[in-house]
Every structure is written in structure tokens, then in C-alpha cells.
Tab-separated table of C-alpha atoms in Angstrom:
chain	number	residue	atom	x	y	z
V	1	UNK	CA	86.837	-74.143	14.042
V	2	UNK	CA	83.933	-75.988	14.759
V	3	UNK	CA	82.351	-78.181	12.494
V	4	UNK	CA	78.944	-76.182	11.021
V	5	UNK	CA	77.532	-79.461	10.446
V	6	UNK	CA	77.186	-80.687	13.424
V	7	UNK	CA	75.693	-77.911	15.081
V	8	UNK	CA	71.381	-78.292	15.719
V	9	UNK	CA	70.223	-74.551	14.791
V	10	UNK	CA	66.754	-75.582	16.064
V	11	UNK	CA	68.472	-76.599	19.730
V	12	UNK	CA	70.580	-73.667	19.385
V	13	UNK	CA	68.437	-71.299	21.238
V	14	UNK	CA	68.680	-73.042	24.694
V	15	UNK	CA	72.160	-71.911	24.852
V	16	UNK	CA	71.012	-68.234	25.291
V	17	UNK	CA	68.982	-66.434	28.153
V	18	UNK	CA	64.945	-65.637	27.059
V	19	UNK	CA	66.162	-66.963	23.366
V	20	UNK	CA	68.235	-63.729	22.916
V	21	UNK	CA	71.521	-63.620	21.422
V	22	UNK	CA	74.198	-61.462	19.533
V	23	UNK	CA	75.009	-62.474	15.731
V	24	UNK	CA	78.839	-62.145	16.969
V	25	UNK	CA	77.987	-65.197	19.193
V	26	UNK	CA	76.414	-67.222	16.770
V	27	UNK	CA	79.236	-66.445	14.269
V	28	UNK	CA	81.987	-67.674	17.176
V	29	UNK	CA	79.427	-70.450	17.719
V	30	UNK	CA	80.628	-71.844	14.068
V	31	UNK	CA	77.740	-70.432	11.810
V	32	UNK	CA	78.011	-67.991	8.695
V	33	UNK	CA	77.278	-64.461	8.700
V	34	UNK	CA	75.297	-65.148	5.275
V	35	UNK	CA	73.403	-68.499	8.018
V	36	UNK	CA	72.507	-65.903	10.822
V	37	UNK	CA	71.051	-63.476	7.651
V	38	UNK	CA	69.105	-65.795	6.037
V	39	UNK	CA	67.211	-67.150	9.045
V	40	UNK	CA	66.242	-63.638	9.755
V	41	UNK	CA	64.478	-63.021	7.082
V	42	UNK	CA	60.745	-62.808	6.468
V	43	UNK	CA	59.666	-66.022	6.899
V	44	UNK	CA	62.919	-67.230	8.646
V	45	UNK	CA	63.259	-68.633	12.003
V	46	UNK	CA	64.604	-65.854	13.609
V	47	UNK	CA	64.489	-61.989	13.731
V	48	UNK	CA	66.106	-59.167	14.410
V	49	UNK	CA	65.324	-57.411	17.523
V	50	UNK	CA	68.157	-54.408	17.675
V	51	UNK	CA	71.315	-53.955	15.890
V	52	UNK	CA	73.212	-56.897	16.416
V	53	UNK	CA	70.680	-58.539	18.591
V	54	UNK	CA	68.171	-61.745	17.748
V	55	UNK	CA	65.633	-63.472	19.044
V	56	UNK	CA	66.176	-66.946	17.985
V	57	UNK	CA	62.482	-67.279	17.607
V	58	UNK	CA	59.955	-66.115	15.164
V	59	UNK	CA	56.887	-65.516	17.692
V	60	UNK	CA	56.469	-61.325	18.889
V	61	UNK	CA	59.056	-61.067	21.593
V	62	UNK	CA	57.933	-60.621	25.279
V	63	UNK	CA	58.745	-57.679	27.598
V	64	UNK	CA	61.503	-59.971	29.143
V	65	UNK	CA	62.854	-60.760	26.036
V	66	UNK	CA	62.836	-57.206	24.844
V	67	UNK	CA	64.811	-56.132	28.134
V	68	UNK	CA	67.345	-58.941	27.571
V	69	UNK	CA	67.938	-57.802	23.772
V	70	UNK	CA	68.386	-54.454	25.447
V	71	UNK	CA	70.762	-55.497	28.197
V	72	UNK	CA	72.710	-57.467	24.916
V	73	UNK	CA	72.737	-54.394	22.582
V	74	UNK	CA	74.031	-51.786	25.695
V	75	UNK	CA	76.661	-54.496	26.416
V	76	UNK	CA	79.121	-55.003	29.494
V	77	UNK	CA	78.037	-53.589	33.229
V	78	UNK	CA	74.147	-52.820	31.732
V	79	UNK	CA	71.383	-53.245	34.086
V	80	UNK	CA	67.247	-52.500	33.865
V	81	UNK	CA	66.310	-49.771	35.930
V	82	UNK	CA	63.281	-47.617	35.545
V	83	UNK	CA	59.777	-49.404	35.372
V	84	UNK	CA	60.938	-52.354	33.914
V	85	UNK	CA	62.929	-52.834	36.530
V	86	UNK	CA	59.875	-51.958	38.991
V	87	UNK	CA	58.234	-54.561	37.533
V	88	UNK	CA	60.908	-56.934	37.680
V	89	UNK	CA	60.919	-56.542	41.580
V	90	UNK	CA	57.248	-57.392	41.273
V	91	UNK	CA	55.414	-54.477	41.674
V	92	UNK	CA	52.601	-53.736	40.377
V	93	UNK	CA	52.613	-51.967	36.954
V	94	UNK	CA	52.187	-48.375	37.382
V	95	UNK	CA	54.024	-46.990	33.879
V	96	UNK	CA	52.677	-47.027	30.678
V	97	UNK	CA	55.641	-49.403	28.814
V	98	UNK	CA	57.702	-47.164	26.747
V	99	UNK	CA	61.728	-47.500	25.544
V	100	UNK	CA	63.589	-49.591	27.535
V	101	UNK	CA	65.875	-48.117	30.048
V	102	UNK	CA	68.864	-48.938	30.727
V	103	UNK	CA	72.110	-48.009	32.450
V	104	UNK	CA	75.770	-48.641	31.094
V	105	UNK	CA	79.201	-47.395	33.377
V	106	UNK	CA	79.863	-43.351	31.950
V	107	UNK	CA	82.960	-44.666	30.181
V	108	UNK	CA	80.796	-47.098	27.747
V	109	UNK	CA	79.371	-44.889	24.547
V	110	UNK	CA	76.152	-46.598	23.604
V	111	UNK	CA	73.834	-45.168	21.334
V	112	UNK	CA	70.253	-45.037	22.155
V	113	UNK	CA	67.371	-46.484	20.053
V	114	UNK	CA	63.849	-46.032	19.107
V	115	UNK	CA	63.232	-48.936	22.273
V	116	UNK	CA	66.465	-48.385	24.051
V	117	UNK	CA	67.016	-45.144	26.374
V	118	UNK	CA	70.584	-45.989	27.592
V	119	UNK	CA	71.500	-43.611	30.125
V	120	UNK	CA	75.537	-43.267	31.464
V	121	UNK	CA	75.488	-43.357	34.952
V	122	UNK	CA	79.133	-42.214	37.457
V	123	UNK	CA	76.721	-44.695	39.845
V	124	UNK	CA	76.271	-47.629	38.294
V	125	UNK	CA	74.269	-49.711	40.890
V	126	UNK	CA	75.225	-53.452	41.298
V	127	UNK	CA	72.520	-55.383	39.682
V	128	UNK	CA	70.702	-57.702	41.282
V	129	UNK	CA	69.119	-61.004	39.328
V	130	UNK	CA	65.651	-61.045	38.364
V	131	UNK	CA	63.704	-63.547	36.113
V	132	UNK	CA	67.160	-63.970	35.086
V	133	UNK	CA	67.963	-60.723	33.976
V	134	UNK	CA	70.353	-57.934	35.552
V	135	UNK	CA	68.426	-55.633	37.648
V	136	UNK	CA	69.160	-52.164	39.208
V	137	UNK	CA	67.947	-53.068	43.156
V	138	UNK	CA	64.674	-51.345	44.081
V	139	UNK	CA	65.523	-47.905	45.111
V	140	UNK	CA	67.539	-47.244	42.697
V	141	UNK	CA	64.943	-48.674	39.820
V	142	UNK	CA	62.446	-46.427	41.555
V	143	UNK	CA	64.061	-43.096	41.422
V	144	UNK	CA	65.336	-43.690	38.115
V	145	UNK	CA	61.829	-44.381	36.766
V	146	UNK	CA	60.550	-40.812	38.615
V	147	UNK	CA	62.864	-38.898	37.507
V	148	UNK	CA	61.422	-38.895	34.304
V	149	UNK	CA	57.759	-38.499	35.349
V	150	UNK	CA	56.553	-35.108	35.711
V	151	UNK	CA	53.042	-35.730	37.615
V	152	UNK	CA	53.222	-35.263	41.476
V	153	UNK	CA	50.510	-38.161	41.895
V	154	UNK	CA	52.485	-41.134	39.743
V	155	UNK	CA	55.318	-39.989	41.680
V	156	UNK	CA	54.236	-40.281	45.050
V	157	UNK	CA	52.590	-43.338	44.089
V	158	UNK	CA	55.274	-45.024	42.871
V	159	UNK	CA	57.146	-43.993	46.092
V	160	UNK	CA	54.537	-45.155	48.208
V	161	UNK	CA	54.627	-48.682	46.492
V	162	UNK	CA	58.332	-49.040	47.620
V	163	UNK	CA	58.441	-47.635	50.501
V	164	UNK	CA	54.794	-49.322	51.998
V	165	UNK	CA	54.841	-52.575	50.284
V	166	UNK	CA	58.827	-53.465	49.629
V	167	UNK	CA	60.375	-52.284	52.677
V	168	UNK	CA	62.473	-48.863	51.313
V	169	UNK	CA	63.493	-46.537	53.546
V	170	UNK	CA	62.808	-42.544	52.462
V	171	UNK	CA	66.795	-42.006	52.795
V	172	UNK	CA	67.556	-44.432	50.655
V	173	UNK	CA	65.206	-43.338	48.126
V	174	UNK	CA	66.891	-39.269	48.939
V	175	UNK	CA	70.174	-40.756	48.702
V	176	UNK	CA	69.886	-41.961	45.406
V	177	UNK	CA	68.534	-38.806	44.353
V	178	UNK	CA	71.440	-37.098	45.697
V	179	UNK	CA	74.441	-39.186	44.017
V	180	UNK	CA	72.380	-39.122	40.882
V	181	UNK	CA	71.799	-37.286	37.862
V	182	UNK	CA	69.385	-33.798	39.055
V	183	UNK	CA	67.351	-34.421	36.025
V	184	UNK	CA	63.756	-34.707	37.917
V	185	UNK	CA	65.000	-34.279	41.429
V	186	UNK	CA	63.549	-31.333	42.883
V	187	UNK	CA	59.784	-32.496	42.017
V	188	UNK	CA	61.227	-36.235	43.854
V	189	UNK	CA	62.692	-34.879	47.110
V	190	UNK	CA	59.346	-32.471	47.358
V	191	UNK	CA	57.473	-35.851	47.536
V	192	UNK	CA	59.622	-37.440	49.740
V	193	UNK	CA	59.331	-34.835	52.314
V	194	UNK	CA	55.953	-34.651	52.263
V	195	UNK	CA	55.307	-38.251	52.585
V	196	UNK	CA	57.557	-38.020	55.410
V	197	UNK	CA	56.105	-35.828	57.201
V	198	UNK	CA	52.601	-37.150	56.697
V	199	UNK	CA	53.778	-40.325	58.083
V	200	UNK	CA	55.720	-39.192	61.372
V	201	UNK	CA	52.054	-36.947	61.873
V	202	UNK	CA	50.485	-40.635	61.323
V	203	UNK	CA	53.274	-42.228	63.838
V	204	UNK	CA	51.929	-39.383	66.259
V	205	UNK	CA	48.538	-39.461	66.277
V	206	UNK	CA	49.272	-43.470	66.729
V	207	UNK	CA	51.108	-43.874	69.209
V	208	UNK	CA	48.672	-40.989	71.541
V	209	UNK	CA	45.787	-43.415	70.610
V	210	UNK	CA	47.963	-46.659	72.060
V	211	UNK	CA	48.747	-44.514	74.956
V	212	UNK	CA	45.278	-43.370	75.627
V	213	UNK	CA	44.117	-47.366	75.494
V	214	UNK	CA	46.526	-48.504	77.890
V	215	UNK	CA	44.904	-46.635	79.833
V	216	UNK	CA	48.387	-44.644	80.857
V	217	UNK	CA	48.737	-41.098	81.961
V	218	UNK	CA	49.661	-39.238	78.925
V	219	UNK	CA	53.160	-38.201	78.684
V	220	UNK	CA	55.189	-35.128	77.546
V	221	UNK	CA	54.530	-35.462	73.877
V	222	UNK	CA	57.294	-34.592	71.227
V	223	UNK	CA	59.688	-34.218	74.460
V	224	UNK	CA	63.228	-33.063	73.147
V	225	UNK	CA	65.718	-34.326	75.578
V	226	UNK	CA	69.522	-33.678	76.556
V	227	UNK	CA	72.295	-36.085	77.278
V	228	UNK	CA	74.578	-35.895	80.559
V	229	UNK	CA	76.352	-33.084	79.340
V	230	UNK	CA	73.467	-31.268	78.804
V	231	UNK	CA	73.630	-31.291	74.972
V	232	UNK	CA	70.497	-31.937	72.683
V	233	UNK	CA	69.678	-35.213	71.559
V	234	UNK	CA	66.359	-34.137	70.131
V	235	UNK	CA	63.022	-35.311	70.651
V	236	UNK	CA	61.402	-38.541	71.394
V	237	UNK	CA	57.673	-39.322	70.946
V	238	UNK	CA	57.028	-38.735	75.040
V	239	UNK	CA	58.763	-38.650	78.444
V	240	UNK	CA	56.874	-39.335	82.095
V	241	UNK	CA	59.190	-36.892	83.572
V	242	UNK	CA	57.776	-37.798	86.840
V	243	UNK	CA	58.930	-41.801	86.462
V	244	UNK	CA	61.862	-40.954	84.379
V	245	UNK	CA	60.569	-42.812	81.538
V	246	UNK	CA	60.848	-42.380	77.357
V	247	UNK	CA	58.963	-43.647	74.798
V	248	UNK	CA	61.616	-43.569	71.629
V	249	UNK	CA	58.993	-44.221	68.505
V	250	UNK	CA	61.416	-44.882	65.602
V	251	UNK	CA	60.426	-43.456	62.751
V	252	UNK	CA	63.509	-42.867	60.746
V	253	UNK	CA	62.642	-45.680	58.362
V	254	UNK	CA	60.228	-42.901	56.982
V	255	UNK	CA	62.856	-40.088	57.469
V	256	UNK	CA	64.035	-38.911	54.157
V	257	UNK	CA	67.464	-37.317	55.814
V	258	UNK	CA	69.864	-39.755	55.297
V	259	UNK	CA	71.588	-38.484	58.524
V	260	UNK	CA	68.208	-39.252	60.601
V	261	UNK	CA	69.279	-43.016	60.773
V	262	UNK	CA	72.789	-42.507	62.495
V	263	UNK	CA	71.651	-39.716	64.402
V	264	UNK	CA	69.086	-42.218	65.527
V	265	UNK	CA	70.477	-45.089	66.293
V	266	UNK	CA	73.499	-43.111	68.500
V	267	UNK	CA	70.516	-41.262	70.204
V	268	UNK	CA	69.449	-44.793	71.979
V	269	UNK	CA	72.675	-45.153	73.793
V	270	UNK	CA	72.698	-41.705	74.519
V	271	UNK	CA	69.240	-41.649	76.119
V	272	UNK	CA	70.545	-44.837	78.434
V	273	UNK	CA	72.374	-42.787	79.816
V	274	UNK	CA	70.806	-40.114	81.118
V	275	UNK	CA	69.310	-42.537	83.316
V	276	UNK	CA	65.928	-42.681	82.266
V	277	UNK	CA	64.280	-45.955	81.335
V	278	UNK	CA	64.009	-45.904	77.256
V	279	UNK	CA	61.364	-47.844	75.762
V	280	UNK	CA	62.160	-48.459	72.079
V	281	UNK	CA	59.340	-48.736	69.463
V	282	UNK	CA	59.824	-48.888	65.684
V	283	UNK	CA	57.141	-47.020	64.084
V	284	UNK	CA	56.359	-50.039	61.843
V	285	UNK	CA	54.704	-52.163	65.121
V	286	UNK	CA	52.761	-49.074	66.144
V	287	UNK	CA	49.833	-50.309	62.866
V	288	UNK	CA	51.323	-54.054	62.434
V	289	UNK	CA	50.994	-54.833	66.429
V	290	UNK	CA	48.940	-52.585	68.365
V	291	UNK	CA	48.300	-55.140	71.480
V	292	UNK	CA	52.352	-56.478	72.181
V	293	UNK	CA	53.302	-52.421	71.903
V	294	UNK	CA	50.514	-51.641	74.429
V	295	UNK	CA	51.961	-54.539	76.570
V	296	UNK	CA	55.090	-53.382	76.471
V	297	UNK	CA	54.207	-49.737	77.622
V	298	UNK	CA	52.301	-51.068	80.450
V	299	UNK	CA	54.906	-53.321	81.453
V	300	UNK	CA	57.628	-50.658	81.360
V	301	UNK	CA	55.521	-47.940	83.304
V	302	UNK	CA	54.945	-50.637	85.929
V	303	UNK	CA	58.620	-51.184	85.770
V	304	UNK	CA	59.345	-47.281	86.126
V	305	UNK	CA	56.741	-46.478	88.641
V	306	UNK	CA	58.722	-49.593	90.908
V	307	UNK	CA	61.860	-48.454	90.443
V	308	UNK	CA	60.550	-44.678	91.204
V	309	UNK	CA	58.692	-46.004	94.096
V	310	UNK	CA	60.552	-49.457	95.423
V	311	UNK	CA	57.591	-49.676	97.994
V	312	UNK	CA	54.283	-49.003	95.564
């Protein structure tokens, strides 16, 4: 056992993540159960944050300590999800902060608390590490956190945070929704399909103005198109039937069918060919680089109208 003496209860908090610990640790650590009492009381060193769980510091505890003592109390496989976890990703703060929430494997039983909502999840997501804490990844956090809200504008905005400013794809967000728990999902897949739609009508009326200032011919908009066998491969933002030329805008980033992405990607091969000559244009570069997409269409209608007309 080790020797009680020799341990330094003021360097003793170093030895635990944001100054958190449980009183079973301390207690394998060599101290008394009467040691780890006395230090929390008034006026002690320490405190009690949840059953079981100190902060080896007398000061108000931060958020990030308050998610660690939660992550301690819910115990093996827990991660942050909801806003906290939002936040953790470094987005903006959009929630008010309420309980803690928290997700624990479905075989784990762990109460709740008046600043704990543990949820059991048959999806446990693996965590990912931030500020040093274990953190459901991004899409997950996100849906978790609006499945619980129950105004249309927070959730689209808190949608529209992930999806325009971290890089989430709309499937991924429906897919989580899917393999989840229903509470709150009708309300979140409304939302997603109406921000998806909203953007492909934004990746339409785009990619007619890039058209229209290359000074190009405008094609065959929203052209569906078979493969060699004559079956549908659906439709790509615009064909010059005349040149044999597509322009495929990608937009399935902002699809939330989470067969749009496959579908998509086997489409491009598909399209080959047929033939025609396939320009390829993620939706994305249509805002973030308006002149090299315009290049590009010019180049490739030059490069049709030659191969159309060897002697032009």
C-alpha cells in the first residue's frame, strides 16, 4: 500500500484531466475515505461536483471541468455530444447551457442527474479528442443537440453552422438521424430537405450566371441523361447536345439522401461512357472560385467544339 505520507495532496491534482477525479481513485491513490471527506468540506480544498466525482479545487468549476466530471460520473465508453460537444468542435455557441449530455453504450445503466442527461445509445459514436475531453464527432454532436430543440429556426441554424462552416455533408447529418433514436427526427429531416433543396436551387441559378459570363451558348439545363444501354442516369446541371458536352455540377455534398453520393459518384463513369465529354464541377467552387470554373468551361467547349469540328 502506498505510504500516505509521502503523497503531496496539493500536487495531487496534476495527475487528473481539468482537476477532476473519482474518490475511488484517490482512495487507490493511498488516501482515506475520512482524507477525501474532509477536504471537501466547506472550507476544504476540494468539492464535490457529482456523486463520486471532485474537483480537486475549490474555485467554481468551468464548463470543461463540468463535462469532464460528467464524462467521470457516466463512466466507461461516455462521450459529450449535444451542444457541449458543438462547442467543443468550436462552433459558435448557439444553446443556452443546460444539463450536460452525455452518451454511455445501451448496456451501461447510469442514472441521470440534475446536470447530467445520460442518454443510452445502440450507436455509440467513436469519440474524438477535444480540449482533452472525449467528444461525439460533429454530426453526430449536431443531431443529438436538435433532436431536443423544438424551434424550426435554432434547428436549421445549427445545421447550417455544420454543414456551411465545418464541412458536413446533409447525408451524414440524415444518416445519423436514421440509425438514431426518432425522438425529434421528423422536425430534423424536414430541415434538412429544405435546406437541400434551397441550396441545389442556389447551385442552379449559379452555375446559369457562370455560364451566361463565359459568354457560352446556354445549354440544356437540368438535362437527365441515359447510359449506353439506354437506362437513366438522371440529370446533370446541362448538356450542349450539339457538341456532345455535360456539365456534371456536384451537389451531393448538400444532398440529404444518403444514396445521392454513390449514385453520384458511379454516374461519372457512367456518363464517360456514353461518349460525351463530362466536365465535373463540385458545387462548392461554383461561390469559392467563380473565374478557374469559368476557365474550365471555356476550355472544355473549345475542346468539344474541336473534337466536333476537327477543322474549326
Amino acid at each position: 500500500m502506498p505510504n500516505r505520507d509521502l503523497i503531496d495532496l496539493e500536487a495531487l491534482s496534476l495527475l487528473f484531466p481539468h482537476r477532476v477525479a473519482l474518490a475511488a481513485d484517490l482512495v487507490d491513490l493511498g488516501l482515506t475515505g475520512a482524507t477525501v471527506n474532509r477536504r471537501c468540506l466547506p472550507g476544504g480544498p476540494w468539492q464535490r461536483l457529482l456523486p463520486g466525482v471532485l474537483l480537486l479545487d475549490r474555485t467554481a468549476p468551468t464548463r470543461w471541468q463540468l463535462i469532464q466530471a460528467a464524462l467521470r460520473y457516466a463512466g466507461e465508453g461516455a462521450v459529450v455530444t449535444g451542444s457541449d460537444a458543438l462547442t467543443l468542435h468550436g462552433l459558435r455557441p448557439m444553446l443556452p447551457h443546460g444539463r450536460v449530455h452525455v452518451l454511455v453504450p445501451s448496456r451501461r445503466f447510469v442514472r441521470s442527474s440534475a446536470s447530467v442527461l445520460v442518454e443510452r445509445t445502440l450507436s455509440p459514436p467513436r469519440p474524438v479528442l477535444r480540449h482533452g475531453l472525449l467528444t461525439a464527432p460533429l454530426a453526430r454532436a449536431a443531431v443529438d443537440a436538435a433532436r431536443r430543440i423544438t424551434s424550426r429556426a435554432v434547428v436549421s441554424t445549427v445545421f447550417a453552422e455544420v454543414v456551411f462552416h465545418k464541412g458536413v455533408r446533409l447525408d451524414e447529418l440524415n444518416t445519423e438521424l436514421v440509425v438514431g433514436t426518432r425522438r425529434g427526427a421528423a422536425l430534423c429531416q424536414e430541415v434538412l430537405h429544405d435546406m437541400g433543396g434551397r441550396i441545389r436551387s442556389g447551385v442552379a441559378s449559379l452555375a446559369r450566371d457562370l455560364v451566361l459570363r463565359a459568354g457560352l451558348p446556354p445549354p440544356r439545363w437540368n438535362a437527365p441523361v441515359d447510359d449506353a444501354m439506354g437506362n437513366p442516369l438522371g440529370a446533370v446541371t446541362g448538356t450542349w447536345d450539339d457538341m456532345r458536352l455535360a456539365w456534371d455540377v456536384h451537389a451531393f455534398d448538400f444532398d440529404p439522401d444518403p444514396d445521392s453520393y454513390p449514385t453520384a459518384l458511379k454516374r461519372g463513369s457512367r456518363l464517360a461512357a456514353t461518349g460525351l465529354l463530362v466536365l465535373h464541377t463540385p458545387a462548392t467552387r461554383l461561390r469559392s472560385d467563380p473565374q478557374g470554373v469559368i476557365a474550365e468551361l471555356i476550355a472544355t467547349f473549345d475542346q468539344a467544339r474541336t473534337r466536333v469540328c476537327p477543322s474549326a
